[in-house]
Coordinates of C-alpha atoms in Angstrom, one line a residue:
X1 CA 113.8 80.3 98.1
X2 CA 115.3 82.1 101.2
X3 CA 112.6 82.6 104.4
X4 CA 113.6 86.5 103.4
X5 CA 112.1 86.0 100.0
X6 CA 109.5 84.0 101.0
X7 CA 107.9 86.4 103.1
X8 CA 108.6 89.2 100.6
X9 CA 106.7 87.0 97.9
X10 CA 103.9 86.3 100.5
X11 CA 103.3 90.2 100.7
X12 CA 103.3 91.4 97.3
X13 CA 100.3 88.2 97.0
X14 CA 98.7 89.8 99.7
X15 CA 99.4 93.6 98.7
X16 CA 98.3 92.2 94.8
X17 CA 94.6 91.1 96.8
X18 CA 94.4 94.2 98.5
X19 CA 95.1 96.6 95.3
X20 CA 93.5 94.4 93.2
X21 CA 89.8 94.8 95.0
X22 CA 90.5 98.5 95.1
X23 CA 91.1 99.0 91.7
X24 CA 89.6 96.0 89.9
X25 CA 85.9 97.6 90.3
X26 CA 86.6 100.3 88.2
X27 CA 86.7 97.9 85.2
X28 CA 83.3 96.6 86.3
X29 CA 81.6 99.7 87.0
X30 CA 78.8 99.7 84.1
X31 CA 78.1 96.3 85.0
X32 CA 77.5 97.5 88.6
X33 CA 75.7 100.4 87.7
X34 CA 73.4 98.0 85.1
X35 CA 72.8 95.1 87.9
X36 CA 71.7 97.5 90.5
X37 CA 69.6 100.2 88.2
X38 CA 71.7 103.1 88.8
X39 CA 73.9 105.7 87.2
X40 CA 77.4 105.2 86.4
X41 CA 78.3 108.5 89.0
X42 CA 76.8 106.4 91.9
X43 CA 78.2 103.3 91.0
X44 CA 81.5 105.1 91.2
X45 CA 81.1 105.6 94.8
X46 CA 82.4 102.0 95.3
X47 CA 86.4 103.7 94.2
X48 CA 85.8 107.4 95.3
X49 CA 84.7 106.5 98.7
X50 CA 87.2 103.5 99.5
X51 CA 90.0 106.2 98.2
X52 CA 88.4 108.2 101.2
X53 CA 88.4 106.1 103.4
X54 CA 92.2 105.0 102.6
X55 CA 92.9 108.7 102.9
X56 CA 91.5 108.9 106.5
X57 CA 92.5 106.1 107.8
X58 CA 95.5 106.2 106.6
X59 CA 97.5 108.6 109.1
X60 CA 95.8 107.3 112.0
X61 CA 95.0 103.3 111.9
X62 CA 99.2 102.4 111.5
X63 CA 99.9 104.4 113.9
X64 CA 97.1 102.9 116.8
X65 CA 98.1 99.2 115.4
X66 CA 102.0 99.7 115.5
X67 CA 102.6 97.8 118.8
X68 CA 100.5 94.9 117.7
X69 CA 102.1 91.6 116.5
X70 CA 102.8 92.3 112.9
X71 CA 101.1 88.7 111.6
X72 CA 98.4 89.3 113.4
X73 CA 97.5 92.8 112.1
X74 CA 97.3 90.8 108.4
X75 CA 95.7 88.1 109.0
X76 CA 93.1 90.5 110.7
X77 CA 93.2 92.7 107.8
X78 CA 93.2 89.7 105.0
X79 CA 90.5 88.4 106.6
X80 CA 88.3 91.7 106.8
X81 CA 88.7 92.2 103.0
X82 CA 87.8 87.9 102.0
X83 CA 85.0 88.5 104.0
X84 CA 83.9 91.5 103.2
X85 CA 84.2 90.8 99.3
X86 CA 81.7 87.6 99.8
X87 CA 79.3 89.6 100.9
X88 CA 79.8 92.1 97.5
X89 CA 79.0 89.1 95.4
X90 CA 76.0 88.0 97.4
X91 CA 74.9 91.6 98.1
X92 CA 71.3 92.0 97.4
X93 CA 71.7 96.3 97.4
X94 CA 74.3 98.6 96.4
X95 CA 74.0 100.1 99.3
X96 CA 75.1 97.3 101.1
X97 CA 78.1 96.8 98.4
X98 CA 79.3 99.9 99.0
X99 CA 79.6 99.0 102.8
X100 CA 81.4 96.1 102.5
X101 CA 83.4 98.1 100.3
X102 CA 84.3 100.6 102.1
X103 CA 84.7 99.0 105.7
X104 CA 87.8 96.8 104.3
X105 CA 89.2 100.1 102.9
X106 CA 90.5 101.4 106.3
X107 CA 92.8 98.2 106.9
X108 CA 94.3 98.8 103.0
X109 CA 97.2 101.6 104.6
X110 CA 97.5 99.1 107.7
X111 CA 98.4 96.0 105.5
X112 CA 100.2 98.1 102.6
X113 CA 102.3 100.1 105.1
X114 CA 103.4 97.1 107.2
X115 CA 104.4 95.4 103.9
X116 CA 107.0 98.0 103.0
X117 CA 108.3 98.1 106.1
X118 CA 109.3 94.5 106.5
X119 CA 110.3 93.9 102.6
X120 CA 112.8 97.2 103.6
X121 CA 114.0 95.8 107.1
X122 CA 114.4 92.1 105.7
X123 CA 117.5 93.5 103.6
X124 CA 120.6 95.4 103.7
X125 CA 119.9 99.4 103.8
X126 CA 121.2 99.7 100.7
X127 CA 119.2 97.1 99.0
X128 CA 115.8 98.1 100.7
X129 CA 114.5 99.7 97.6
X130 CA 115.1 96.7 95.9
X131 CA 112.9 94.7 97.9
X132 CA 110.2 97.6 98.6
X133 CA 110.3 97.5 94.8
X134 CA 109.7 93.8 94.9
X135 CA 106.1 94.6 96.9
X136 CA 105.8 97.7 94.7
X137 CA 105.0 94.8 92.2
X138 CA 101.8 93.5 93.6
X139 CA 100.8 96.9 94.0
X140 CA 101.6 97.9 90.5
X141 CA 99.4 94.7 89.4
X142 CA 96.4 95.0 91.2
X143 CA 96.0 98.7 90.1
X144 CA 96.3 98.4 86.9
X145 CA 96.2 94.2 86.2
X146 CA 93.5 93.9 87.7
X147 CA 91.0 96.8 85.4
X148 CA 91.1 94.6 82.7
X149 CA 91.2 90.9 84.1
X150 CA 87.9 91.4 86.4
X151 CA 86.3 93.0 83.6
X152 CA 87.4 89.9 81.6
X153 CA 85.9 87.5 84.6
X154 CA 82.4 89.4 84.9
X155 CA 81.9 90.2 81.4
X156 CA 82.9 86.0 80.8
X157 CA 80.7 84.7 83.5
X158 CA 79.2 87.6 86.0
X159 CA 79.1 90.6 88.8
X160 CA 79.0 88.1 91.4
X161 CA 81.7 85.7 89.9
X162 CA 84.1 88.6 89.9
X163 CA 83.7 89.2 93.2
X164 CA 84.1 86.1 94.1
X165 CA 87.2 86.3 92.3
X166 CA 88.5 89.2 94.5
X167 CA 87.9 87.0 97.6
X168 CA 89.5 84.3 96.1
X169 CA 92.8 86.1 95.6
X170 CA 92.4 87.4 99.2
X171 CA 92.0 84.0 100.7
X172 CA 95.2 82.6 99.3
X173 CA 97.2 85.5 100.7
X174 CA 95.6 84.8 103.8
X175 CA 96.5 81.1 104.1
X176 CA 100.2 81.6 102.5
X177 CA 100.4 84.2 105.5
X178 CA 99.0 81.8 108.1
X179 CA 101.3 78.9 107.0
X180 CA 104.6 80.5 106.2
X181 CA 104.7 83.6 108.2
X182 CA 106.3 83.4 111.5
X183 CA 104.9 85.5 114.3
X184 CA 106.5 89.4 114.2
X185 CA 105.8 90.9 117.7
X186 CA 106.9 94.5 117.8
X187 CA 110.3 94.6 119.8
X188 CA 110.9 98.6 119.9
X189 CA 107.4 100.1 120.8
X190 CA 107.6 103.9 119.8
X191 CA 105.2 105.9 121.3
X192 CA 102.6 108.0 120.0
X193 CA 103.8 110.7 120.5
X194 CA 107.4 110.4 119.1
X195 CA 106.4 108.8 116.2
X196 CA 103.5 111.7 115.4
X197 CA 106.8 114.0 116.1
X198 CA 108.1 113.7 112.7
X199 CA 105.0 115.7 111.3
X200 CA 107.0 118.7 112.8
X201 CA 109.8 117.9 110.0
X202 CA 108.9 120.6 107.4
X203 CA 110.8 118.4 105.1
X204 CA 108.1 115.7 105.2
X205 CA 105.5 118.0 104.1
X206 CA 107.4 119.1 101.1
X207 CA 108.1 115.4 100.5
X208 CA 104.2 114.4 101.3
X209 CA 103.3 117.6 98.2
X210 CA 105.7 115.8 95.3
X211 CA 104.1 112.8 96.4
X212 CA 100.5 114.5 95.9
X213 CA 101.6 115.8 92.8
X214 CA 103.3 113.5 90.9
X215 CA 101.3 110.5 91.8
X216 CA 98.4 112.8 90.7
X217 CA 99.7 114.1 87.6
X218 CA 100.0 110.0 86.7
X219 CA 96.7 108.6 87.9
X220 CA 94.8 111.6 87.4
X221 CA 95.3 111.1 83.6
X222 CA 94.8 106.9 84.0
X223 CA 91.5 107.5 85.8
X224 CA 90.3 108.5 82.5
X225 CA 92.8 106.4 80.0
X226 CA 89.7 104.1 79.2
X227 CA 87.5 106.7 77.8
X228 CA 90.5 108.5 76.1
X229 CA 91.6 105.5 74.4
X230 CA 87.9 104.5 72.8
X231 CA 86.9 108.6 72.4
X232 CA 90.5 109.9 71.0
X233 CA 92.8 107.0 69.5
X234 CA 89.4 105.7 68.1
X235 CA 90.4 102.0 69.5
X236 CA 88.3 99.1 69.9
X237 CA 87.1 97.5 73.2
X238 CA 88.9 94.9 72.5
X239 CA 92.2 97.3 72.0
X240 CA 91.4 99.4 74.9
X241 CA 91.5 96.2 77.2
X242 CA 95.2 94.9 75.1
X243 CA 96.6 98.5 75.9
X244 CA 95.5 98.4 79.5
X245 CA 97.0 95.3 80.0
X246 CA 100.3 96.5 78.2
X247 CA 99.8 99.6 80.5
X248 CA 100.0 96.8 83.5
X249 CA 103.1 94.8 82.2
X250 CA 105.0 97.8 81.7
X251 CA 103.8 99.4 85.0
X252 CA 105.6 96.0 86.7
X253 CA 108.9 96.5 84.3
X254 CA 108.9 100.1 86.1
X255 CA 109.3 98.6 89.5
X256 CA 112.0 96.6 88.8
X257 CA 114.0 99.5 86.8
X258 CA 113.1 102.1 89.7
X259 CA 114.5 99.7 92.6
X260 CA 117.6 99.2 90.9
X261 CA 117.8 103.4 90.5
X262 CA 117.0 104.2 93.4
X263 CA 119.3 101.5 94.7
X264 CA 122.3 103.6 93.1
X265 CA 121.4 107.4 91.5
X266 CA 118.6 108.2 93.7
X267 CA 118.7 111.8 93.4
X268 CA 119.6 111.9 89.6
X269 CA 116.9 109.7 88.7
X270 CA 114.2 111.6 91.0
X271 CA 115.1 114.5 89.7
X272 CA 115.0 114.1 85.9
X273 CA 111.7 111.8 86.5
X274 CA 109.7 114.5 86.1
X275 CA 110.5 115.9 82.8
X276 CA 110.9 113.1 80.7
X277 CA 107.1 112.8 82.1
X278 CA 106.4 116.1 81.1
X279 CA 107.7 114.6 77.7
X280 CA 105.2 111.6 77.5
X281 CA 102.4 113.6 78.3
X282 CA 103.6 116.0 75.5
X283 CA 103.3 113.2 72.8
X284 CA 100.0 111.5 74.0
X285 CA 98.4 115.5 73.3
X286 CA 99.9 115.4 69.8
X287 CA 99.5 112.2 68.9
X288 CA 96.2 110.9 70.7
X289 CA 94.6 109.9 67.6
X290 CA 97.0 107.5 66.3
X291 CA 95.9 104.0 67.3
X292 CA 99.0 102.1 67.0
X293 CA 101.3 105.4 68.0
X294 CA 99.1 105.8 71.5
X295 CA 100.0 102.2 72.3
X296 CA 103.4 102.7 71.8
X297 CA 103.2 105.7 74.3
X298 CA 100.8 103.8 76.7
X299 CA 103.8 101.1 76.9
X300 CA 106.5 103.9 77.8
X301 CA 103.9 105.6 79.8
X302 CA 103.2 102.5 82.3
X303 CA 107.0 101.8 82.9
X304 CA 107.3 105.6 83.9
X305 CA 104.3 105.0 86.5
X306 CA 105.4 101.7 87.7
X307 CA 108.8 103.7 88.2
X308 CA 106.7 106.6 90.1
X309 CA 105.0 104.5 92.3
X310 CA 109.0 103.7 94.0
X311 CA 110.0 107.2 93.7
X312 CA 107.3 108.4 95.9
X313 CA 107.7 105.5 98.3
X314 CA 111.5 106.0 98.5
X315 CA 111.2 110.1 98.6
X316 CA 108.8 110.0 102.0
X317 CA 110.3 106.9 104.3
X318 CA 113.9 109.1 103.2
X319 CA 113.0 111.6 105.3
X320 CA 110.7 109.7 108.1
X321 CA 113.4 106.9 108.1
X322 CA 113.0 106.4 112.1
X323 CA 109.1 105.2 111.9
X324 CA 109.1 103.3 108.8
X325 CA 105.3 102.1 109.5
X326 CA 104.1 105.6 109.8
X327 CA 106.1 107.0 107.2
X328 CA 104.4 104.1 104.3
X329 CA 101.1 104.8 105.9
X330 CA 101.7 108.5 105.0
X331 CA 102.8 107.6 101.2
X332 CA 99.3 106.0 101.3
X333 CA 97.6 108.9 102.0
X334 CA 99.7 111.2 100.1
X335 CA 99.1 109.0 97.3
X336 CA 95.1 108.4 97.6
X337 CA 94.8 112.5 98.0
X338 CA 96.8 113.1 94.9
X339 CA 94.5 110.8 92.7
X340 CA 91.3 112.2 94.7
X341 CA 92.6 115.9 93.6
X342 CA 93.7 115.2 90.5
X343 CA 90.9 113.0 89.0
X344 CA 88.5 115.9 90.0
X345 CA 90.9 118.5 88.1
X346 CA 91.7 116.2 85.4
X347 CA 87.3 116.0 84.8
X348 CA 87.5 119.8 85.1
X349 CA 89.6 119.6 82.0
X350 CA 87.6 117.3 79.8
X351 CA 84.5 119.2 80.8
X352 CA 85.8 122.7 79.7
X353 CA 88.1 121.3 76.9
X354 CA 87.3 118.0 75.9
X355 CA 88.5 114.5 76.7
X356 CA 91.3 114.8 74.1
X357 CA 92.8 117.2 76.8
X358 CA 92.9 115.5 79.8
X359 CA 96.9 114.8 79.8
X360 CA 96.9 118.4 80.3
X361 CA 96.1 118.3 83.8
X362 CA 98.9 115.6 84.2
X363 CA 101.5 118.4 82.7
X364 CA 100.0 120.6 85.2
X365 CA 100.6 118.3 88.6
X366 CA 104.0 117.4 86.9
X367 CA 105.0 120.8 86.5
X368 CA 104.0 121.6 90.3
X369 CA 106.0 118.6 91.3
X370 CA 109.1 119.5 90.0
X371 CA 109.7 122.5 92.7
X372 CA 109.7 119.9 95.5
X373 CA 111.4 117.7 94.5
X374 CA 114.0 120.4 93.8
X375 CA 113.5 121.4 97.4
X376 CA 114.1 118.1 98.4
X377 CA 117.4 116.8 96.4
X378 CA 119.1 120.0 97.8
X379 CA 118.3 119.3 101.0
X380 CA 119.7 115.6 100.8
X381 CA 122.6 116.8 99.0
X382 CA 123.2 119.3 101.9
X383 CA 122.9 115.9 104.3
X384 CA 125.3 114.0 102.0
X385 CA 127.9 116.4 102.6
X386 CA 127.3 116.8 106.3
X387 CA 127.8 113.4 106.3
X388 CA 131.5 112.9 104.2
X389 CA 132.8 116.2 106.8
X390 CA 131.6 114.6 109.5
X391 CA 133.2 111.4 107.8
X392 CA 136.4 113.3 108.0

């Protein structure tokens, strides 16, 4: 394995730890909730408020760290969550889970965005969505991998062996990024100032609103495929954890089909993304209630969000290409705020028409997208032929 590779492998284990204690409690929430004699809607405090913190932290932490030695910003942010996700398992309060919960959460865009960066600058420009799509993995995994596997470990053994198990996956990243990482000291320090410049790009913003939309219409839907799945298709817990996990393979297919797309049809596949979405949402309203059909859909439904996950990546750092740190740490946030939003519309929609519904709101977001991106692919078209005049 090349030191290139290495390194890239080294980050998705370490952006897999990161995702993976984000999104791994929410398949041990009723245990949480029973352990510590509370309702489910506090327990779920522990994702709503680390997505928060994300969110606000997000625009601002990358940007303060970005002249620091790059090494030393993960190892100080590997090291926050291990330690943080010991004292979850000893934790004698909620209140004091939630804290160690949510004081890891502002490092997450610092690590994530850092990750991106150096998978895309470790390659050729052409090839960089190859490689972001190599991280993209680990992030793909520990969203949705990790549901089902640390409801596995603490419905097998316990709360506090689970989150054990989150430190443990932590700690490895940390020493594989200790040993085999070399030391990245920031040769070109931008300044503040120029690299908060590119917020005055109106293009950004309509890039940062697809993001917020699309990533929404996906995981605004997902935040409640659990409960559809046992309410609608009528499936087992036993089958709702199989289809998760078939939901997670597939998710890390999507990665590796989006990075060679966006590698050489960018703009064609970004721009028919959205309606073969609109499609799969179309089929899981009609045909919900077919066990075996909904799995089917769930399997062509997580390679279209592992795909999604690139798309937005690749649609913001194209237009912030000069501060590549920044411009991840805004996908972050752009991402976090369209789940935040659309989890709260997507309840709006099971409340006033039933859980059977909720891909409705996915349509919805999807169908909002699909303006921006327009805006956006004619916009890059208009560069692309800038560039072949200018060529000439």
């Amino acid at each position: 394995m090349s030191k290139n590779n290495l390194i890239v492998f080294i980050l998705t284990i370490g952006v897999f730890s990161i995702l993976n204690t984000e999104m791994g409690v929410i398949g041990i929430l009723p245990i949480v909730a029973s352990t510590y004699n509370i309702e489910i809607s506090v327990a779920g405090l522990l994702v709503s408020l680390f997505a928060l913190a994300v969110a606000v932290s997000g625009p601002i932490l990358p940007l303060l760290l970005s002249k620091y030695n790059r090494k030393t910003i993960m190892m100080i942010s590997l090291a926050t969550f291990f330690i943080c996700n010991v004292i979850s398992a000893f934790a004698g309060s909620f209140w004091l889970v939630l804290v160690a919960r949510v004081v890891p959460a502002f490092l997450h865009p610092v690590y994530v965005s850092l990750s991106f960066a150096i998978a895309s600058s470790s390659v050729a420009k052409q090839d960089a969505p190859k490689a972001v799509a190599k991280v993209m993995v680990g992030v793909s995994a520990g969203m949705v991998l990790g549901v089902p596997v640390m409801s596995y470990i603490a419905n097998l053994f316990s709360l506090e062996i689970a989150m054990l198990a989150f430190a443990l996956v932590n700690l490895v990243a940390l020493m594989l990024t200790i040993i085999y990482v070399p030391s990245m000291p920031v040769k070109e320090k931008m300044s503040y100032g120029s690299q908060l410049s590119i917020l005055k790009d109106i293009n950004l913003w309509w890039a940062l609103i697809a993001v917020i939309l699309l990533n929404g219409a996906n995981f605004g839907v997902y935040s409640y495929l659990a409960d559809y799945l046992e309410r609608v298709s009528l499936l087992s817990a036993e089958f709702v954890s199989i289809t998760l996990l078939i939901f997670g393979l597939a998710n890390i297919l999507g990665n590796i089909i989006a990075g060679r797309l966006l590698s050489k049809k960018p703009l064609a596949f970004v721009g028919i993304y959205p309606f073969l979405l609109i499609v799969i949402f179309l089929m899981m309203l009609f045909f919900g209630d077919m066990s075996f059909i909904i799995m089917g859909i769930v399997l062509i439904w997580g390679i279209f969000v592992g795909c999604a996950a690139n798309i937005n990546q690749y649609w913001i750092t194209r237009v912030a290409f000069q501060v590549p740190d920044f411009a991840n740490a805004l996908f972050l946030v752009a991402t976090n705020v369209g789940t935040c939003i659309a989890a709260f519309v997507c309840g709006i929609f099971i409340d006033e028409l039933g859980i059977n519904n909720v891909v409705l709101g996915g349509i919805v977001f999807t169908i909002l997208s699909v303006g921006f991106f327009i805006i956006g692919i004619k916009n890059a078209q208009k560069e692309n032929v800038l560039k072949e005049n200018l060529a000439k």
